[in-house]
């Protein structure tokens, strides 16, 4: 069993042991390569034998203050396939003591009495950092408001690497809600580790936040913004589509105005390169026509599966030995 752990997480030491995963800023190319190679091993293990008992006896708490299908179930599946177990507070914290007014610091300090790590999704930007300030066990940020969604960005980048064989040299276009979409924020920051050109497609009111755009420009990245997906579809190697984040709007009439501002259709895909991929963190609410799903370039469900391998890799690294 010990040998097995060493074989998987590596002889050279594992810097992630016992660490929080709060932001993509924690990852440089070397760490990304490490996590991606772990994820590839996890895929092999799952495909060969369904899983492993690497984390037998370990417990993960999943604490979700916002709705989730993929992130929560992939963390649960990942932990189960590693032989560990889960305390799932994912079906609405309204049934937990949160509804009695318990604070986030108290909730995480309670859960860590039972669990070895906590996965947290929360509507407030910065909540994962607050939880980490109070908790002694690792916190894994599964989305904090409009801030970050680091595990999603890792699985997004892993998908690009797996599908296209490289990241450097690619033209990556992101479309949709660039203002509120935390997956876009995290993926953008992660891509700054690579030599890529970036395009951002959105209506005026949903443009990428200025501080992030400034960071992209400061790095000297070849970047452009446009309102029209047709401007980028023929040259994109990756088209990363997102949903308009209805829950973040204070004025719902504004949401109604722009919610249907574009749809990726088979006609539009006819203008795209043969060797490109279309991605989406999901859920989609009409941004990609169902007719695109059978196109081999539609990578979004393969992307979902990669999420489980990436989360297995992260859990093994964080909960495995140093
Ligand atoms: C995303 C999220 O929660 O930020 N979903 C996910 O985790 N795959 C994207 C979204 O909700 O639009």
Coordinates of C-alpha atoms and ligand atoms in Angstrom, one line a residue:
X1 CA 0.0 0.0 0.0
X2 CA 2.8 2.5 1.0
X3 CA 4.7 1.5 -2.1
X4 CA 1.6 2.1 -4.2
X5 CA 1.3 5.7 -2.8
X6 CA 5.0 6.4 -3.6
X7 CA 4.6 5.0 -7.1
X8 CA 1.7 7.3 -7.8
X9 CA 2.5 10.6 -6.1
X10 CA 6.2 10.3 -7.0
X11 CA 9.4 9.6 -5.2
X12 CA 10.7 13.2 -5.5
X13 CA 8.3 14.5 -2.8
X14 CA 4.9 16.0 -3.2
X15 CA 4.7 19.8 -2.5
X16 CA 0.9 19.6 -2.4
X17 CA 0.6 17.4 0.7
X18 CA -1.5 19.2 3.3
X19 CA -1.8 22.4 1.2
X20 CA -4.9 24.4 0.3
X21 CA -5.9 24.8 -3.3
X22 CA -7.3 28.3 -3.4
X23 CA -6.1 29.9 -6.6
X24 CA -4.5 29.0 -9.9
X25 CA -1.7 31.4 -8.9
X26 CA -0.3 28.6 -6.9
X27 CA 0.5 26.7 -10.1
X28 CA 3.5 27.1 -12.3
X29 CA 4.3 25.0 -15.3
X30 CA 6.3 22.5 -13.3
X31 CA 3.4 21.9 -10.9
X32 CA 0.9 21.8 -13.7
X33 CA 3.0 19.1 -15.4
X34 CA 3.0 17.1 -12.1
X35 CA -0.7 17.3 -11.6
X36 CA -1.4 16.5 -15.3
X37 CA 0.8 13.4 -15.1
X38 CA -1.0 12.3 -12.0
X39 CA -4.3 12.8 -13.7
X40 CA -3.2 10.7 -16.7
X41 CA -2.2 8.0 -14.2
X42 CA -5.6 8.3 -12.6
X43 CA -7.3 7.8 -15.9
X44 CA -5.3 4.7 -16.6
X45 CA -6.2 3.3 -13.1
X46 CA -9.9 4.1 -13.6
X47 CA -10.0 2.6 -17.1
X48 CA -8.1 -0.5 -16.0
X49 CA -9.6 -1.3 -12.6
X50 CA -12.2 1.4 -11.7
X51 CA -10.1 3.0 -9.0
X52 CA -7.6 2.3 -6.2
X53 CA -7.5 2.3 -2.4
X54 CA -4.9 5.0 -2.2
X55 CA -7.0 7.2 0.2
X56 CA -8.7 4.3 2.1
X57 CA -9.7 5.6 5.5
X58 CA -9.6 9.3 4.5
X59 CA -12.7 11.5 4.6
X60 CA -13.5 14.5 2.4
X61 CA -16.2 17.0 3.3
X62 CA -18.0 18.7 0.3
X63 CA -19.6 21.9 1.5
X64 CA -21.6 23.7 -1.3
X65 CA -23.4 26.9 -0.6
X66 CA -24.2 27.2 -4.3
X67 CA -25.8 24.8 -6.8
X68 CA -23.5 22.3 -8.5
X69 CA -23.8 19.1 -10.5
X70 CA -20.3 18.5 -12.0
X71 CA -18.0 19.9 -9.4
X72 CA -19.7 18.2 -6.5
X73 CA -20.2 14.9 -8.2
X74 CA -16.8 14.7 -9.7
X75 CA -15.2 15.4 -6.3
X76 CA -17.4 12.7 -4.7
X77 CA -16.6 10.3 -7.6
X78 CA -12.9 11.1 -7.3
X79 CA -12.8 10.5 -3.6
X80 CA -14.8 7.2 -4.0
X81 CA -12.5 6.0 -6.7
X82 CA -9.5 6.6 -4.5
X83 CA -11.0 4.5 -1.8
X84 CA -12.0 7.4 0.5
X85 CA -15.4 8.5 1.7
X86 CA -17.3 11.8 1.5
X87 CA -19.5 13.9 3.8
X88 CA -21.7 15.5 1.2
X89 CA -23.3 18.9 2.1
X90 CA -24.1 19.5 -1.5
X91 CA -27.9 19.3 -1.6
X92 CA -28.6 22.7 -0.1
X93 CA -26.9 24.0 3.0
X94 CA -30.4 25.1 4.0
X95 CA -30.7 21.7 5.7
X96 CA -27.5 22.3 7.7
X97 CA -26.8 24.6 10.6
X98 CA -25.9 27.3 8.1
X99 CA -29.6 28.1 8.0
X100 CA -29.5 28.6 11.8
X101 CA -26.9 31.4 11.2
X102 CA -23.7 29.5 11.7
X103 CA -20.7 31.3 10.2
X104 CA -18.4 29.9 7.6
X105 CA -15.4 29.8 10.0
X106 CA -17.4 27.8 12.5
X107 CA -18.8 25.4 9.9
X108 CA -15.4 24.6 8.5
X109 CA -13.9 24.2 12.0
X110 CA -16.6 21.7 12.7
X111 CA -16.3 19.8 9.5
X112 CA -12.6 19.4 9.9
X113 CA -13.1 17.5 13.1
X114 CA -14.6 14.7 11.0
X115 CA -12.8 15.2 7.6
X116 CA -9.3 15.3 6.3
X117 CA -10.0 18.1 3.8
X118 CA -12.9 20.3 2.8
X119 CA -14.1 21.2 -0.7
X120 CA -15.9 24.6 -0.6
X121 CA -18.2 26.4 -3.0
X122 CA -19.4 29.7 -1.8
X123 CA -21.2 32.8 -3.4
X124 CA -18.7 35.3 -1.9
X125 CA -15.5 36.1 -3.6
X126 CA -12.7 35.4 -1.2
X127 CA -14.7 32.9 0.9
X128 CA -12.2 30.1 0.3
X129 CA -9.4 32.2 1.6
X130 CA -11.4 33.0 4.7
X131 CA -12.2 29.3 5.3
X132 CA -8.5 28.5 4.9
X133 CA -7.6 31.2 7.4
X134 CA -9.6 29.4 10.0
X135 CA -9.3 25.8 9.1
X136 CA -6.2 23.7 9.9
X137 CA -7.0 21.0 7.2
X138 CA -6.7 21.7 3.5
X139 CA -9.5 23.8 1.8
X140 CA -10.1 23.1 -1.9
X141 CA -11.8 26.1 -3.6
X142 CA -14.7 24.8 -5.8
X143 CA -15.7 28.3 -6.8
X144 CA -15.9 31.5 -4.8
X145 CA -18.4 33.9 -6.2
X146 CA -17.0 35.7 -9.3
X147 CA -13.5 35.1 -8.1
X148 CA -11.8 31.8 -9.0
X149 CA -12.6 28.2 -9.8
X150 CA -9.1 26.7 -9.8
X151 CA -9.9 23.0 -10.2
X152 CA -12.1 23.8 -13.2
X153 CA -9.2 25.8 -14.8
X154 CA -6.9 22.8 -14.2
X155 CA -9.3 20.4 -15.9
X156 CA -9.8 22.9 -18.7
X157 CA -6.1 23.2 -19.4
X158 CA -5.6 19.5 -19.1
X159 CA -8.4 19.0 -21.7
X160 CA -6.7 21.4 -24.1
X161 CA -3.4 19.6 -23.6
X162 CA -5.0 16.2 -24.1
X163 CA -7.1 17.1 -27.1
X164 CA -4.7 19.2 -29.0
X165 CA -1.4 17.9 -27.7
X166 CA 0.0 21.3 -26.7
X167 CA -1.0 24.6 -25.2
X168 CA 1.9 26.8 -26.5
X169 CA 1.2 28.5 -29.8
X170 CA -2.6 28.2 -29.6
X171 CA -5.2 30.8 -30.2
X172 CA -7.8 30.5 -27.4
X173 CA -11.0 32.4 -27.6
X174 CA -13.4 32.7 -24.6
X175 CA -16.9 33.8 -25.2
X176 CA -19.9 34.7 -23.1
X177 CA -20.0 36.1 -19.6
X178 CA -16.4 37.2 -19.1
X179 CA -17.3 39.6 -16.3
X180 CA -18.9 37.2 -13.8
X181 CA -17.6 33.8 -15.1
X182 CA -15.0 32.6 -12.6
X183 CA -13.9 29.8 -14.8
X184 CA -12.8 32.4 -17.4
X185 CA -11.0 34.3 -14.7
X186 CA -9.1 31.2 -13.5
X187 CA -8.4 29.9 -17.0
X188 CA -7.1 33.2 -18.1
X189 CA -4.6 33.4 -15.2
X190 CA -3.4 29.9 -15.8
X191 CA -2.9 30.5 -19.5
X192 CA -0.5 33.3 -18.7
X193 CA 2.0 30.6 -17.9
X194 CA 1.9 29.7 -21.6
X195 CA 2.7 31.3 -24.9
X196 CA -0.8 31.7 -26.3
X197 CA -2.9 34.4 -28.1
X198 CA -6.2 35.2 -26.5
X199 CA -9.5 36.5 -27.8
X200 CA -12.5 37.6 -25.6
X201 CA -15.9 37.7 -27.1
X202 CA -18.8 39.3 -25.1
X203 CA -21.3 42.1 -25.1
X204 CA -20.0 45.4 -23.7
X205 CA -21.5 44.9 -20.2
X206 CA -19.9 41.4 -19.8
X207 CA -16.3 42.2 -20.7
X208 CA -13.4 40.7 -18.8
X209 CA -12.7 42.8 -15.6
X210 CA -10.2 45.5 -16.3
X211 CA -7.7 44.4 -13.6
X212 CA -7.5 41.0 -15.3
X213 CA -7.3 42.5 -18.8
X214 CA -4.5 44.7 -17.6
X215 CA -2.6 41.7 -16.2
X216 CA -3.0 40.0 -19.6
X217 CA -1.7 43.0 -21.4
X218 CA 1.2 43.6 -19.0
X219 CA 2.4 40.1 -19.9
X220 CA 2.6 41.1 -23.5
X221 CA 0.0 38.6 -24.6
X222 CA -1.5 39.0 -28.1
X223 CA -5.0 39.7 -27.0
X224 CA -8.2 41.1 -28.6
X225 CA -11.8 41.8 -27.6
X226 CA -14.8 41.6 -29.9
X227 CA -18.6 41.4 -29.7
X228 CA -18.8 38.9 -32.5
X229 CA -17.9 35.3 -32.3
X230 CA -17.7 35.2 -36.1
X231 CA -14.6 37.4 -35.8
X232 CA -12.6 34.6 -34.1
X233 CA -14.3 31.3 -35.1
X234 CA -12.1 30.7 -38.2
X235 CA -8.8 31.2 -36.4
X236 CA -9.5 29.8 -32.9
X237 CA -7.9 26.5 -31.8
X238 CA -10.1 26.5 -28.7
X239 CA -13.4 28.2 -28.4
X240 CA -14.3 28.2 -24.7
X241 CA -18.0 29.1 -24.3
X242 CA -19.7 30.1 -21.1
X243 CA -23.2 30.8 -19.9
X244 CA -24.4 34.2 -18.8
X245 CA -24.3 34.0 -15.0
X246 CA -27.9 35.0 -14.2
X247 CA -27.4 34.7 -10.5
X248 CA -24.8 37.4 -10.4
X249 CA -27.1 40.1 -11.9
X250 CA -28.6 42.7 -9.6
X251 CA -30.8 43.9 -12.4
X252 CA -32.5 41.0 -14.1
X253 CA -33.8 43.1 -17.0
X254 CA -30.2 43.5 -18.0
X255 CA -29.8 39.7 -18.0
X256 CA -32.9 39.3 -20.1
X257 CA -31.5 41.8 -22.6
X258 CA -28.3 40.0 -23.3
X259 CA -28.9 36.4 -22.3
X260 CA -29.4 35.2 -25.9
X261 CA -26.7 37.3 -27.5
X262 CA -25.1 34.3 -29.2
X263 CA -25.4 30.7 -30.0
X264 CA -22.8 28.3 -31.5
X265 CA -24.6 26.5 -34.3
X266 CA -23.5 23.9 -36.8
X267 CA -23.4 26.7 -39.4
X268 CA -21.0 28.7 -37.3
X269 CA -18.9 25.5 -36.7
X270 CA -18.6 25.1 -40.5
X271 CA -16.3 28.2 -40.5
X272 CA -14.1 26.7 -37.7
X273 CA -10.8 24.8 -38.3
X274 CA -11.0 21.1 -38.6
X275 CA -8.5 20.8 -35.8
X276 CA -10.0 22.8 -33.1
X277 CA -12.1 22.1 -30.0
X278 CA -15.2 23.7 -28.5
X279 CA -15.3 23.6 -24.7
X280 CA -17.8 24.7 -22.1
X281 CA -17.6 24.4 -18.3
X282 CA -21.3 23.6 -18.3
X283 CA -24.1 23.9 -17.5
X284 CA -25.2 25.3 -20.9
X285 CA -28.4 27.3 -21.2
X286 CA -28.6 27.7 -25.0
X287 CA -25.1 28.9 -25.9
X288 CA -24.3 25.8 -27.9
X289 CA -26.9 24.3 -30.2
X290 CA -27.6 20.6 -29.6
X291 CA -26.7 20.0 -33.3
X292 CA -23.1 20.7 -32.4
X293 CA -22.9 17.8 -29.9
X294 CA -22.1 15.1 -32.5
X295 CA -19.3 17.2 -34.0
X296 CA -16.0 15.5 -33.0
X297 CA -14.7 19.0 -32.1
X298 CA -17.3 19.2 -29.3
X299 CA -15.1 18.4 -26.3
X300 CA -17.4 19.5 -23.5
X301 CA -18.4 16.0 -22.3
X302 CA -14.9 14.7 -22.5
X303 CA -13.9 17.8 -20.5
X304 CA -16.4 16.7 -17.8
X305 CA -14.7 13.3 -17.6
X306 CA -11.3 14.9 -17.3
X307 CA -12.6 16.8 -14.3
X308 CA -12.8 13.5 -12.3
X309 CA -9.2 12.6 -13.2
X310 CA -7.9 16.1 -12.2
X311 CA -9.8 16.0 -8.9
X312 CA -8.5 12.5 -8.2
X313 CA -5.0 13.8 -8.9
X314 CA -5.5 16.8 -6.6
X315 CA -7.0 14.8 -3.8
X316 CA -4.2 12.2 -4.0
X317 CA -1.6 15.0 -4.0
X318 CA -3.2 17.0 -1.1
X319 CA -4.2 14.0 1.0
X320 CA -1.3 11.7 0.0
X321 CA 2.1 11.8 1.8
X322 CA 4.7 14.5 1.4
Ligands
LIG1 C1 -19.2 26.7 -13.5 C2 -19.2 27.4 -12.2 O1 -19.8 26.9 -11.2 O2 -18.6 28.4 -12.1 N1 -19.7 25.4 -13.4 C3 -18.9 24.4 -13.2 O3 -18.3 24.3 -12.1 N2 -18.6 23.5 -14.2 C4 -19.8 27.5 -14.6 C5 -21.2 28.0 -14.5 O4 -21.9 27.8 -13.5 O5 -21.6 28.6 -15.5

